Structure formats: structure tokens, C-alpha cells
Short mmCIF file of C-alpha atoms and ligand atoms in Angstrom, two decimals:
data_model
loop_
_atom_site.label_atom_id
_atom_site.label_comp_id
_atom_site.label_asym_id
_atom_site.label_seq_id
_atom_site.Cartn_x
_atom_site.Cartn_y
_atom_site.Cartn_z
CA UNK A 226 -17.95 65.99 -37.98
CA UNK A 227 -16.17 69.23 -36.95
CA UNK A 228 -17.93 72.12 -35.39
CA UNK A 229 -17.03 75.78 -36.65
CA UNK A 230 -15.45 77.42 -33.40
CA UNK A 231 -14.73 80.95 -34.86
CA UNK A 232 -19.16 81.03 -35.75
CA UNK A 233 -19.61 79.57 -32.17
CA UNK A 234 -17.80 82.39 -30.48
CA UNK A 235 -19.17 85.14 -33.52
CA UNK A 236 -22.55 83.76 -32.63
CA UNK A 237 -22.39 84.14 -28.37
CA UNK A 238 -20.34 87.81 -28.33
CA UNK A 239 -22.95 89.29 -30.97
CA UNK A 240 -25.98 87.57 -29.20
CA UNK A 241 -24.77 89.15 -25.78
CA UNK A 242 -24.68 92.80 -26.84
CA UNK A 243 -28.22 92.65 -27.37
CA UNK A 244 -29.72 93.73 -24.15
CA UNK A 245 -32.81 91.46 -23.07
CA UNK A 246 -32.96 92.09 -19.29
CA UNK A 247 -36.31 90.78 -17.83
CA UNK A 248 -38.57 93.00 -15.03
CA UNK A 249 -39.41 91.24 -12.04
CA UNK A 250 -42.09 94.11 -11.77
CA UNK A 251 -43.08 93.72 -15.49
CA UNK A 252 -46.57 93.38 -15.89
CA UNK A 253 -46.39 93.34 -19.81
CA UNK A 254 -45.50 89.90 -21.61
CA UNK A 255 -42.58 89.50 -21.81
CA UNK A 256 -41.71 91.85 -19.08
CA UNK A 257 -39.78 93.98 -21.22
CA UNK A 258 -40.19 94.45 -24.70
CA UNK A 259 -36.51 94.68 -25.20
CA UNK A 260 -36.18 90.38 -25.00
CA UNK A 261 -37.98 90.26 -28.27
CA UNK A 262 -34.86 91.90 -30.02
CA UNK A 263 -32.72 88.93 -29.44
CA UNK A 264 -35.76 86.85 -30.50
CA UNK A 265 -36.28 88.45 -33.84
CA UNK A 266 -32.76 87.61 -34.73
CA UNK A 267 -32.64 84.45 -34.24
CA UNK A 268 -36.03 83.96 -36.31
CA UNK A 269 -34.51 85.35 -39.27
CA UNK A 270 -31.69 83.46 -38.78
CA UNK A 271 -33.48 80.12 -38.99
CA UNK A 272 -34.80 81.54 -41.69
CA UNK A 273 -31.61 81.87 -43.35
CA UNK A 274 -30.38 78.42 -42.07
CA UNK A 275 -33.29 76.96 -44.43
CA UNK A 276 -35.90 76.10 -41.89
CA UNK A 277 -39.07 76.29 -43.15
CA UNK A 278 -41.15 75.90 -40.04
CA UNK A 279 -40.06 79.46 -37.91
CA UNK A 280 -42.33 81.06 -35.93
CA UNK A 281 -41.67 84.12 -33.98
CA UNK A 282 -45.13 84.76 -31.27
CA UNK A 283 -46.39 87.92 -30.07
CA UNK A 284 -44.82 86.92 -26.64
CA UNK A 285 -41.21 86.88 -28.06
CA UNK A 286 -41.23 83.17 -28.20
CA UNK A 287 -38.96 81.46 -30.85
CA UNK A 288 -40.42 78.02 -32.45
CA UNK A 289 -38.88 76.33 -35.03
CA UNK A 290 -38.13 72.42 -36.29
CA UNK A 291 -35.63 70.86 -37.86
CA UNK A 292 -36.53 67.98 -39.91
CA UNK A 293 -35.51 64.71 -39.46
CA UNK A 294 -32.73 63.02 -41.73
CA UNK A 295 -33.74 59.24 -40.61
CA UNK A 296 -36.61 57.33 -42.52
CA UNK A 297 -36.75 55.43 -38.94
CA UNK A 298 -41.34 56.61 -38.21
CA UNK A 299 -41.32 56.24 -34.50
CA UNK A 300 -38.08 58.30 -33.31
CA UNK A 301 -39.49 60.71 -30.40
CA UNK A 302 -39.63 64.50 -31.46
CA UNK A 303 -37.04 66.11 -28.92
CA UNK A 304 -36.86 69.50 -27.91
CA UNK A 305 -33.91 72.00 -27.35
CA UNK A 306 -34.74 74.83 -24.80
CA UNK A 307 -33.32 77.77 -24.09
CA UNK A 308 -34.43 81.43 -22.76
CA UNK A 309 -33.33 84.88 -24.28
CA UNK A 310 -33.93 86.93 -20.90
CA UNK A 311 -30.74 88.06 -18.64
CA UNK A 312 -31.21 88.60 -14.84
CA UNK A 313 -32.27 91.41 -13.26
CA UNK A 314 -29.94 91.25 -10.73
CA UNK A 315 -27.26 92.64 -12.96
CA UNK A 316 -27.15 95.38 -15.75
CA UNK A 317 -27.24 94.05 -19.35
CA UNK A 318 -26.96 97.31 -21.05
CA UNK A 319 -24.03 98.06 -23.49
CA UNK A 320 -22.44 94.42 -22.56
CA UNK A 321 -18.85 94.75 -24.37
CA UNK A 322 -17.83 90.99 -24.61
CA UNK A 323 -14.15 90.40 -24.67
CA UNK A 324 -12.82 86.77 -25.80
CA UNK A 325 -9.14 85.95 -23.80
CA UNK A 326 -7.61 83.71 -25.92
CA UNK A 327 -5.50 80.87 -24.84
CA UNK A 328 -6.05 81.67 -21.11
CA UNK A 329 -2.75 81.45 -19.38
CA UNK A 330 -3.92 81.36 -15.64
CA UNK A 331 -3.46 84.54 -14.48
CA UNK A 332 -5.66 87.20 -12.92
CA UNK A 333 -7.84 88.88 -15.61
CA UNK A 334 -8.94 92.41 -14.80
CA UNK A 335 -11.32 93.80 -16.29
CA UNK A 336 -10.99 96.88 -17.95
CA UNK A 337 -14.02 98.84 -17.35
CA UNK A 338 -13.93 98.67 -13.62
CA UNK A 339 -10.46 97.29 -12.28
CA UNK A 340 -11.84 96.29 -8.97
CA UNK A 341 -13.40 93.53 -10.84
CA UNK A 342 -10.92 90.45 -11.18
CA UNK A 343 -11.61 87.40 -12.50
CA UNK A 344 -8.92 84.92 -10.39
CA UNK A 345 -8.66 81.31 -10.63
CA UNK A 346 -8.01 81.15 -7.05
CA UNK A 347 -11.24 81.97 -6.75
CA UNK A 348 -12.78 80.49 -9.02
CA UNK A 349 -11.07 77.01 -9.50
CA UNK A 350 -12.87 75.99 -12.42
CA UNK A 351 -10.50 78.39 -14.70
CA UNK A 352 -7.53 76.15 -13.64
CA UNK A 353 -9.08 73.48 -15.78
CA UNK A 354 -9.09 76.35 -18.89
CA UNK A 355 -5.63 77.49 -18.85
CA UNK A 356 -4.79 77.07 -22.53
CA UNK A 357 -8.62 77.48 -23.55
CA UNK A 358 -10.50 81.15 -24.96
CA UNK A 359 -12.64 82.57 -22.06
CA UNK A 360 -15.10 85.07 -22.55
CA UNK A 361 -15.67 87.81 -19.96
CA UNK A 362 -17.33 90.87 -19.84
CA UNK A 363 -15.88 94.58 -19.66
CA UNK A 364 -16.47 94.99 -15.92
CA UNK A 365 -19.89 96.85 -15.72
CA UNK A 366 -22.59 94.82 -16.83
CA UNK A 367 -23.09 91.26 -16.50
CA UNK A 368 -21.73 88.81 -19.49
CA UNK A 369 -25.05 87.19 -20.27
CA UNK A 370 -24.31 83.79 -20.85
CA UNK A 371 -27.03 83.11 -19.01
CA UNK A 372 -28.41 81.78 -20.88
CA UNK A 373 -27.12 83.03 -24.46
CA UNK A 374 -24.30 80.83 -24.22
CA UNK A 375 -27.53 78.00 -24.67
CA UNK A 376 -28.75 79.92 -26.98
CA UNK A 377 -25.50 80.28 -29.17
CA UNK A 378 -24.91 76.12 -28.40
CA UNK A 379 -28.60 75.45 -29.44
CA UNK A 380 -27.97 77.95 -33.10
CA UNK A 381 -24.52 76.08 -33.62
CA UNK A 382 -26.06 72.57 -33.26
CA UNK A 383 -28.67 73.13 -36.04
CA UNK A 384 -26.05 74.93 -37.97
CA UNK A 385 -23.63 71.42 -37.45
CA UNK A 386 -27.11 69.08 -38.28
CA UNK A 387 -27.94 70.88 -41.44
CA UNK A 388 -23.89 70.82 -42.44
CA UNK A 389 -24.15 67.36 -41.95
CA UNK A 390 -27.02 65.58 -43.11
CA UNK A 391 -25.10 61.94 -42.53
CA UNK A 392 -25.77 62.39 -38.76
CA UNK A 393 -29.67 60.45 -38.33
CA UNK A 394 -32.25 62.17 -36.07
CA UNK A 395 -35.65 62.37 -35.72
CA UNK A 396 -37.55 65.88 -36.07
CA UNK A 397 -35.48 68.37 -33.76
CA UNK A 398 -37.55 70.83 -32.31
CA UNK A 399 -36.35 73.62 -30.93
CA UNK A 400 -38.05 76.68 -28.07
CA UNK A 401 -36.08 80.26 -27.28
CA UNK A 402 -38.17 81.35 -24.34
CA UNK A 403 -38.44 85.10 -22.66
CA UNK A 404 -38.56 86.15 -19.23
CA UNK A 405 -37.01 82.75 -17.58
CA UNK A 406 -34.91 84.95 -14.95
CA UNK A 407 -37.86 86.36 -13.55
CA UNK A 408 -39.73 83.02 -13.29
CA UNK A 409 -42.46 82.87 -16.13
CA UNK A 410 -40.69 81.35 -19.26
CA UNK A 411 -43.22 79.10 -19.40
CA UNK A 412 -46.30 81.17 -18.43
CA UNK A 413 -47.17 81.38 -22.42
CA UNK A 414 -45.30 78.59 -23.87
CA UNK A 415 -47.70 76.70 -26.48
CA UNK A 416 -46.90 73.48 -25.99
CA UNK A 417 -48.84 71.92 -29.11
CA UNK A 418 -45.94 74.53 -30.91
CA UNK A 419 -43.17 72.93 -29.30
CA UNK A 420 -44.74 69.45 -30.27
CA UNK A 421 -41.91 66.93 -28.66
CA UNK A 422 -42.09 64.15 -26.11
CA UNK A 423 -38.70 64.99 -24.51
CA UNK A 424 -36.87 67.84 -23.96
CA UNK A 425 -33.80 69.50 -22.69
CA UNK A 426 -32.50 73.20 -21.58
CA UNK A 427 -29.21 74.12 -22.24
CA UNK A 428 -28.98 76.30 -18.82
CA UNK A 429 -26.34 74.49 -16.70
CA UNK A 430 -22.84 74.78 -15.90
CA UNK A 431 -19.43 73.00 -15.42
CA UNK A 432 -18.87 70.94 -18.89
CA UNK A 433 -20.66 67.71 -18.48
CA UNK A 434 -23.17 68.33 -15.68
CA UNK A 435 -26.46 67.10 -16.18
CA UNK A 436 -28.99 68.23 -14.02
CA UNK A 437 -32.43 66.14 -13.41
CA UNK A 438 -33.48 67.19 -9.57
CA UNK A 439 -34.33 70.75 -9.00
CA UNK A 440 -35.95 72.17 -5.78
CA UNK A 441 -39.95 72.13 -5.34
CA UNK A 442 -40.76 75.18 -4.45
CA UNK A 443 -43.62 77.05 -2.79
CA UNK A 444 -44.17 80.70 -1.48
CA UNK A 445 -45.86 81.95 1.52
CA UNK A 446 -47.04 85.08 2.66
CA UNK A 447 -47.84 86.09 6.05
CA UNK A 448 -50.08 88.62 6.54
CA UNK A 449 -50.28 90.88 9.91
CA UNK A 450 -53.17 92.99 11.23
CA UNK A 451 -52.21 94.99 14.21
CA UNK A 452 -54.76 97.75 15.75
CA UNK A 453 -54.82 101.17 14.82
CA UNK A 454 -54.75 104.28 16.91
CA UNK A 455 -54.29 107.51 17.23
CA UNK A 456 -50.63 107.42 18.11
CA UNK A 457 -51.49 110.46 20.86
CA UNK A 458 -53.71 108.25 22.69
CA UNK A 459 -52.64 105.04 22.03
CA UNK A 460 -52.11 103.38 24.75
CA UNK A 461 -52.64 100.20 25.79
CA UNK A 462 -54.92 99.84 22.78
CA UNK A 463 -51.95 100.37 19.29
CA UNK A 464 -50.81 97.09 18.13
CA UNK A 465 -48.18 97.90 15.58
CA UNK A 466 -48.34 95.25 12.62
CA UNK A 467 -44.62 95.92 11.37
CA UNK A 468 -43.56 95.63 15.23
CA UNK A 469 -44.64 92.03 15.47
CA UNK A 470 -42.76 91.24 11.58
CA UNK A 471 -39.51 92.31 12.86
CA UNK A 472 -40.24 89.83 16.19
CA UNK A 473 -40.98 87.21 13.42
CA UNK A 474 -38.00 87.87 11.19
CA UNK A 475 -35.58 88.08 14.13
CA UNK A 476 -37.52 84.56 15.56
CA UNK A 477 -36.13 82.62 12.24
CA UNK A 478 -32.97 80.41 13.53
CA UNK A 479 -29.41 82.14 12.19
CA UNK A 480 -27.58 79.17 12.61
CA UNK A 481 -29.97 76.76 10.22
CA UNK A 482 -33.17 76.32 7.85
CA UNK A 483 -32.11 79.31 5.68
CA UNK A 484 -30.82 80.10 2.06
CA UNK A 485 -27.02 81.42 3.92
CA UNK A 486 -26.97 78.61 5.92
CA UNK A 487 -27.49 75.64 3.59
CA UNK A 488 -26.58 73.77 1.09
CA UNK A 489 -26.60 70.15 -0.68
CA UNK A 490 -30.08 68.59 -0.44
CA UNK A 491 -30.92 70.57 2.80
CA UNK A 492 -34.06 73.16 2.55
CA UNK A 493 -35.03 76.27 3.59
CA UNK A 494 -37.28 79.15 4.25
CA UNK A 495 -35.95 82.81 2.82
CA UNK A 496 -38.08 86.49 3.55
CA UNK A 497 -37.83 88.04 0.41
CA UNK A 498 -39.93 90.84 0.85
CA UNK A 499 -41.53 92.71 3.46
CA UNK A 500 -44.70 95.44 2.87
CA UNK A 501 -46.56 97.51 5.37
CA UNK A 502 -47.89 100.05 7.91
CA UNK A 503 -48.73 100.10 11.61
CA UNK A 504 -52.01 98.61 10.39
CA UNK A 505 -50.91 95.76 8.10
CA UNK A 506 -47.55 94.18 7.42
CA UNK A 507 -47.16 91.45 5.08
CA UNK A 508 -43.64 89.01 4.69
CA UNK A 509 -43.26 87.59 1.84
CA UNK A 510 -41.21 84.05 2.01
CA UNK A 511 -40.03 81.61 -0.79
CA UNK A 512 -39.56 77.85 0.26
CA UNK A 513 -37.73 75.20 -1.17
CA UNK A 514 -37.02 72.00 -0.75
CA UNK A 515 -35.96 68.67 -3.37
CA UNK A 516 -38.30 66.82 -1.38
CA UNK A 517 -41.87 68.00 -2.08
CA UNK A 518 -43.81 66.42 1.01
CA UNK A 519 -41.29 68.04 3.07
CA UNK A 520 -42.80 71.53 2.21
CA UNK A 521 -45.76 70.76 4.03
CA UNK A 522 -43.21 70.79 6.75
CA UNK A 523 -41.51 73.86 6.62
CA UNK A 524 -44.80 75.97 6.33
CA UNK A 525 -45.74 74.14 9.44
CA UNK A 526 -43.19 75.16 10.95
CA UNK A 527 -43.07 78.86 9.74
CA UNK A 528 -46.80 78.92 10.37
CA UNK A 529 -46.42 77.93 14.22
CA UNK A 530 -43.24 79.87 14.71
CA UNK A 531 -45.35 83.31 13.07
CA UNK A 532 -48.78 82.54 15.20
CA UNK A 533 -46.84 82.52 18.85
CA UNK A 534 -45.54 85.56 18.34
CA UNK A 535 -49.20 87.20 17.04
CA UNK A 536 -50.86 85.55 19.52
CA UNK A 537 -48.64 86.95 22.24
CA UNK A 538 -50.27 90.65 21.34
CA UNK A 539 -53.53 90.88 22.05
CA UNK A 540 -56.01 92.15 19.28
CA UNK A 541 -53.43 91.59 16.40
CA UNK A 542 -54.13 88.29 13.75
CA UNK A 543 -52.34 86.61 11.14
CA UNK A 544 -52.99 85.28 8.25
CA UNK A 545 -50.87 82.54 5.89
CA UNK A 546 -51.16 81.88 2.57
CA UNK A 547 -49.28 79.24 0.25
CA UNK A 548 -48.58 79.47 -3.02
CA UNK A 549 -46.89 76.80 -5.45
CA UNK A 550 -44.17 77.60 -7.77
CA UNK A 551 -42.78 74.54 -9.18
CA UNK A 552 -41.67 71.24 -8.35
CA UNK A 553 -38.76 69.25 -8.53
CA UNK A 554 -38.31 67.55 -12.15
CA UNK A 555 -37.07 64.09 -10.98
CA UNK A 556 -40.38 62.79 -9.75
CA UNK A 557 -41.39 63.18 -13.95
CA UNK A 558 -37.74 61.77 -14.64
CA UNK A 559 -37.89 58.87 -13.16
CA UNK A 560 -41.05 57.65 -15.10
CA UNK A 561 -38.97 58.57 -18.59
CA UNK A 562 -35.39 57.39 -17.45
CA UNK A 563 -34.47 57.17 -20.99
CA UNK A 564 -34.36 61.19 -21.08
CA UNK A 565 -31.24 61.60 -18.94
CA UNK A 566 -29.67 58.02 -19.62
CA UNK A 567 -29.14 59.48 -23.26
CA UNK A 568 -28.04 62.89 -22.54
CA UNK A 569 -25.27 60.59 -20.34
CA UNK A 570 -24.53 58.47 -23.07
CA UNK A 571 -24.52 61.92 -25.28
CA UNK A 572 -21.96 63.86 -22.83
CA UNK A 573 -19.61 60.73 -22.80
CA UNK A 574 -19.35 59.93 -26.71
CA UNK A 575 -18.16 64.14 -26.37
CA UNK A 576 -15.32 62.73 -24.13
CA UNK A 577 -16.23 63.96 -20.93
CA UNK A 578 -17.09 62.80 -17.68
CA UNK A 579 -20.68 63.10 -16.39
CA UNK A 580 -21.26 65.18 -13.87
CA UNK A 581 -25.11 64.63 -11.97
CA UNK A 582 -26.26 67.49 -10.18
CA UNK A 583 -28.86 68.56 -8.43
CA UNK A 584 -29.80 72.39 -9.17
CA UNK A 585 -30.79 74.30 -5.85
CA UNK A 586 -33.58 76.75 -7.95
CA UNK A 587 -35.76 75.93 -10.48
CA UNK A 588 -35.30 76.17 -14.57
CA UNK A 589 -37.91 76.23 -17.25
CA UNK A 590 -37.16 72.54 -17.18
CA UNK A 591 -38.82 71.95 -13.90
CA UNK A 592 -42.28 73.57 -15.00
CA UNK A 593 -41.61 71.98 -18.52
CA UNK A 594 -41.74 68.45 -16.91
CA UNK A 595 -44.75 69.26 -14.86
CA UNK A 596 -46.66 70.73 -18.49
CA UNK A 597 -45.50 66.90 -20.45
CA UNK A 598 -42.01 67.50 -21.55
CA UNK A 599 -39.91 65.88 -19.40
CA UNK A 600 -36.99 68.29 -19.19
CA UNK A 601 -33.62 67.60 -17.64
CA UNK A 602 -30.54 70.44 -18.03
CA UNK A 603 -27.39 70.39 -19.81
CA UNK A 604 -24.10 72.24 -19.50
CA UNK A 605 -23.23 75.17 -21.20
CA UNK A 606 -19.86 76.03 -19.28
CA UNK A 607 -21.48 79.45 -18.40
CA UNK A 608 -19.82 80.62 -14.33
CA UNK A 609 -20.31 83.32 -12.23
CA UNK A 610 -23.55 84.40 -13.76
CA UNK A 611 -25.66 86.89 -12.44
CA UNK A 612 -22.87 89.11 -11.75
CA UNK A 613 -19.79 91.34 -13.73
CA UNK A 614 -17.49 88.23 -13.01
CA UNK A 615 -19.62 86.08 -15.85
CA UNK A 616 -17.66 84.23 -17.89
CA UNK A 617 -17.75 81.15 -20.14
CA UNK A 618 -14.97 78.42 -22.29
CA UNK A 619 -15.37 78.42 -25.74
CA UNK A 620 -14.32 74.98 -25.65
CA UNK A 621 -17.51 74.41 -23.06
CA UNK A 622 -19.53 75.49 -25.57
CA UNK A 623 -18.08 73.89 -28.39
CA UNK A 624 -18.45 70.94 -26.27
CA UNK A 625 -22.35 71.60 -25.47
CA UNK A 626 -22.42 71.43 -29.09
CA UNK A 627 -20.91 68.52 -29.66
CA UNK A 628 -23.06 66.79 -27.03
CA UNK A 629 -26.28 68.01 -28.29
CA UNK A 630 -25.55 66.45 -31.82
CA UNK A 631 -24.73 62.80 -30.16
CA UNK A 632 -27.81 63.25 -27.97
CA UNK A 633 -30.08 63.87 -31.39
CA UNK A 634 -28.24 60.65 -32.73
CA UNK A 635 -28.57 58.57 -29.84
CA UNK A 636 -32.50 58.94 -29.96
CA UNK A 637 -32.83 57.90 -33.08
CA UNK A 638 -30.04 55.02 -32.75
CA UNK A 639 -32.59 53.68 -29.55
CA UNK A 640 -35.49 53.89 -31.53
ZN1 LIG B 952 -30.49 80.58 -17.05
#
């Protein structure tokens, strides 16, 4: 089995120029209407790949199955996940891809803004590509392979199944989701349309990481009421709502229990937002930790810490609200422990070393789990994301590839 490099790398540097930023603020679905570009192309070409069963939704939501080449009946369905959206934090507009081949080490500037350099003593995973093709951006947007490096593996794979109808698997199935980066790639998924029992997103990073804990993670919201006045004749009665958030904010510790002061399995509460007037202030938090009873914990904590510092101004009140986001995938994993024991075996048989990780966020994995589909995450070699320093190996991704065909083997070979 070989895989076609040169329509691996065609595939990624076309599907990145095709701006599919999500909106935070979006109230549409998908969030912008932009995402569904990238979707319609890779509907059509499905279509051209053969597959009969492509659907393209209203939401921007690829579906499509690829049918299985093994007369074995009871091989699970699996599912290949990835999402079209780029992140917000970073332009996506006009991204000019530029492929390095045979990296030799060195600094790579990049050309449309030569304060951004890509250095490998900086970033010490490029030591381990000297030799390899790396794909950056031009300097002013972000490279996008988050995740359309997935996407491109995920397109390749079925492209390398269909070549080569000798390799046995059960019915492939395979989900392109919108607006991941801004939290709801699963808010419309129809899970009868995805129809597997297993699943997997390519969404991770270093070649051969395979990621099955991810944080659980709530929100909170405080919510301040001072008292109002006329600020002329105010005294003794004003109780200024925004006053008593900046006592809270500057009452959080600076030397633990936050997102810059963290890391490993350790959790934390992070503000992220902060609304208001004399008469109402509200702080927004988001709060994560990978073990879900310990959540509990933190908003005790936050809730105690906020209600001294209310109660120590007469006439104002608080309120606190909680709000669940997602939880962490390995409490689902654990009851299916064949789901990540074959992506291992997978990942080896491509000749690499497994790599378990434990992703400090969430993917569309996590909720995935949670709606029947346990989900774990696979490589994709994509680094730096988020940001104009992007990049990604072609030989990553020609690796993702390679793993993702084992993986559909190994099902059916267990089966
Ligand atoms: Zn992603």
C-alpha cells in the first residue's frame, strides 16, 4: 500500500485557502456562513471519489460512508471526525500556504511579515523534521491546519481505501463538522447520520499522540448588584457593582489555581469576560479540571472567595450560576477500552511510537463520547496553531494517513 504524497499536500494547501473562520458571537448556524464553502467541496468530492451515500446538511455538516470491503456481518461501523472551522483567534483570510521542502533546520521567515520566524529552537519539534516538507503560512494569517490538516488526512484515507480494495474494513463512516473552534461542533450533529459505534477526531498533534482524557469543564458566572445613586449625593448609600469585581478579580491567587499558572493534570479557574455598570457587573469564568468531582470544588471555592468580598459592602448581593460544558472523555473510554487499544495498535503497525496524552481543552470528541460515540483523538502533526507560526510535516500527515488505514483494518481483524 503506498499513499500519494504529492495529492496529500495538493489536498491540505488548497483546503487552507478557503477561509472558514468561526464567530464566537455568531448567532447563525454555523456561525459564519463562510465554513460551508470548505464543506461543499469536499461533498462533491466524495462524490467524485464514488461514494454514493454524501450528504451535505443545511448546517454545513459533511456525512458520508464508505462501504465495507469485508463479508465479516458484525465489524463495528467506525467514524472519522473532523471540523472545517479555523479559530477566531487568528485571521484566516487570504491564507497563502507555502510548502518548505526538505527542511534543513534553519530559521524560516516568513515572507509576509519578517518579524514572524519559525525557529527550531523554539519550537523543538522541527529538529525531528529536518529533511522532511513543512508547511507554513505567509506570515499574516494563521495556517489552518487546525484542523484541515484532519480534514486533508481523513480525504486521503478514503482516497487510499477505495485505491485499495485488498485492505478489509467494515463500513467507514465519516463526519466534517463546522464551528468546533468556537465550541458547538456538535450542537447539530445528527447522530443517527453518523451511524457508528466508535469514533475518532483527527485534531491532535505530535505524530503518534493519542489523546483519550480531556478536561471536564464547567462555566460560572457571577453576578453583582451594587446600589444605585445619584453620584452627587451618594454618599454613604452608592455601592458600585464593578468596584467590588475588580476586589474579586484581584482576590484570585497569582501564584496558583489559574490557566498561566498550571499545567499537567492540575485545574483551574480563568475570568474570561467581564460586563457591567455601577448597578450590575457580571464575571464570566470557565473551569476545568480532568477530574469531574473536583469541579464541585473549585466553584466552592470561587463561590466563597466572591461572597466575602460582597458581603463586606453592605446592600450589594451576588449571585452564581454554573453551567456545564463538557466532560472529560476517559470516564466513556474506559467502558470501550478497545477504542484506543486499536488506534495504539494502529499508530505502531505505522512505525511510530505512541504517545498518550492528555488534552488540557476539550474537542468534539469529548461531547461525542458523552452523545454515544466514544471518541478518542489522533495526531495530525499540526503545531503552533492558533497563531501565524502554524505549521505542519507532510510526512505527519502522510503518517495520520497511514495510521487511519491500519486502524480501519484492525477493527475488522478483532471482529
Ligand atoms: Zn482543532
Amino acid at each position: 500500500m503506498t499513499i500519494n504524497t504529492a495529492a496529500l499536500t495538493e489536498r491540505f494547501m488548497r483546503y487552507v485557502q478557503v477561509d472558514t473562520q468561526s464567530d464566537p458571537n455568531g448567532v447563525s448556524f454555523p456561525t459564519t456562513e463562510k465554513q460551508k464553502n470548505l464543506s461543499q467541496i469536499l461533498f462533491e468530492e466524495l462524490k467524485e471519489m464514488g461514494l454514493t451515500t454524501v450528504e451535505l446538511d443545511q448546517y454545513g455538516y459533511v456525512y458520508a460512508t464508505v462501504p465495507a470491503t469485508s463479508s465479516k456481518k458484525d465489524i463495528p461501523a467506525i467514524c472519522y471526525c473532523s471540523h472545517v472551522d479555523t479559530a477566531p483567534d487568528c485571521s484566516g483570510t487570504n491564507v497563502k500556504p507555502i510548502l518548505h521542502k526538505k527542511y534543513d533546520g534553519k530559521d524560516i521567515i516568513l515572507p509576509d511579515d519578517n518579524t514572524q520566524v519559525l525557529s527550531a529552537s523554539i519550537n523543538k519539534y522541527l529538529l525531528k523534521q529536518i529533511g522532511n516538507d513543512i508547511i507554513t503560512a505567509s506570515g499574516e494569517t494563521l495556517l489552518g491546519a487546525d484542523d484541515k490538516a484532519g480534514v486533508a488526512i481523513i480525504m486521503q484515507t478514503i482516497q487510499t481505501l477505495l485505491d485499495n480494495p485488498g485492505v478489509l474494513h467494515g463500513d467507514i463512516k465519516i463526519v466534517f463538522t463546522p464551528d468546533e473552534e468556537v465550541g458547538k461542533g456538535t450542537a447539530k450533529i445528527d447522530m443517527q447520520k453518523v451511524g457508528a459505534r466508535y469514533g475518532y477526531t483527527l485534531d491532535g498533534g505530535e505524530a503518534g499522540s493519542l489523546e483519550d482524557e480531556t478536561f471536564s469543564a464547567d462555566g460560572a458566572i457571577i453576578t453583582i448588584h451594587g446600589v444605585i445613586a445619584h453620584p452627587g449625593y451618594a454618599k454613604n448609600k452608592l455601592v458600585n457593582a464593578m468596584k467590588i469585581a475588580g476586589e474579586i478579580l484581584a482576590a484570585l491567587p497569582n501564584n496558583e489555581w489559574s490557566p498561566e499558572t498550571t499545567d499537567g493534570m492540575q485545574g483551574f479557574v480563568h475570568p474570561v469576560s467581564l460586563n457591567g455598570i455601577a448597578e450590575k457587573t457580571t464575571i464570566g469564568f470557565i473551569v476545568r479540571d480532568f477530574k469531574t468531582a473536583e469541579l464541585e470544588k473549585h466553584h466552592a471555592r470561587l463561590k466563597d472567595l466572591a461572597e466575602k468580598i460582597v458581603a463586606s459592602h453592605a446592600g450589594a448581593r451576588m449571585e452564581y450560576a454554573t453551567q456545564e460544558q463538557y466532560r472529560n472523555m476517559k470516564d466513556i473510554l474506559l467502558q470501550h477500552p478497545q477504542v484506543a487499544d486499536h488506534a495504539a495498535k494502529a499508530i505502531e503497525r505505522a512505525g511510530l511510537t505512541v504517545i498518550k496524552e492528555s488534552i488540557r481543552g476539550g474537542t468534539d470528541g469529548s461531547r461525542l463520547s458523552y452523545m454515544g460515540l466514544p471518541c478518542p483523538n489522533i495526531f495530525t502533526g499540526m503545531q503552533n496553531i492558533h497563531s501565524k507560526l502554524e505549521w505542519v510535516s507532510v510526512q505527519d500527515m502522510e503518517k495520520a494517513v497511514e495510521t487511519l488505514v491500519h486502524l480501519s483494518a484492525v477493527w475488522e481483524e478483532n471482529s
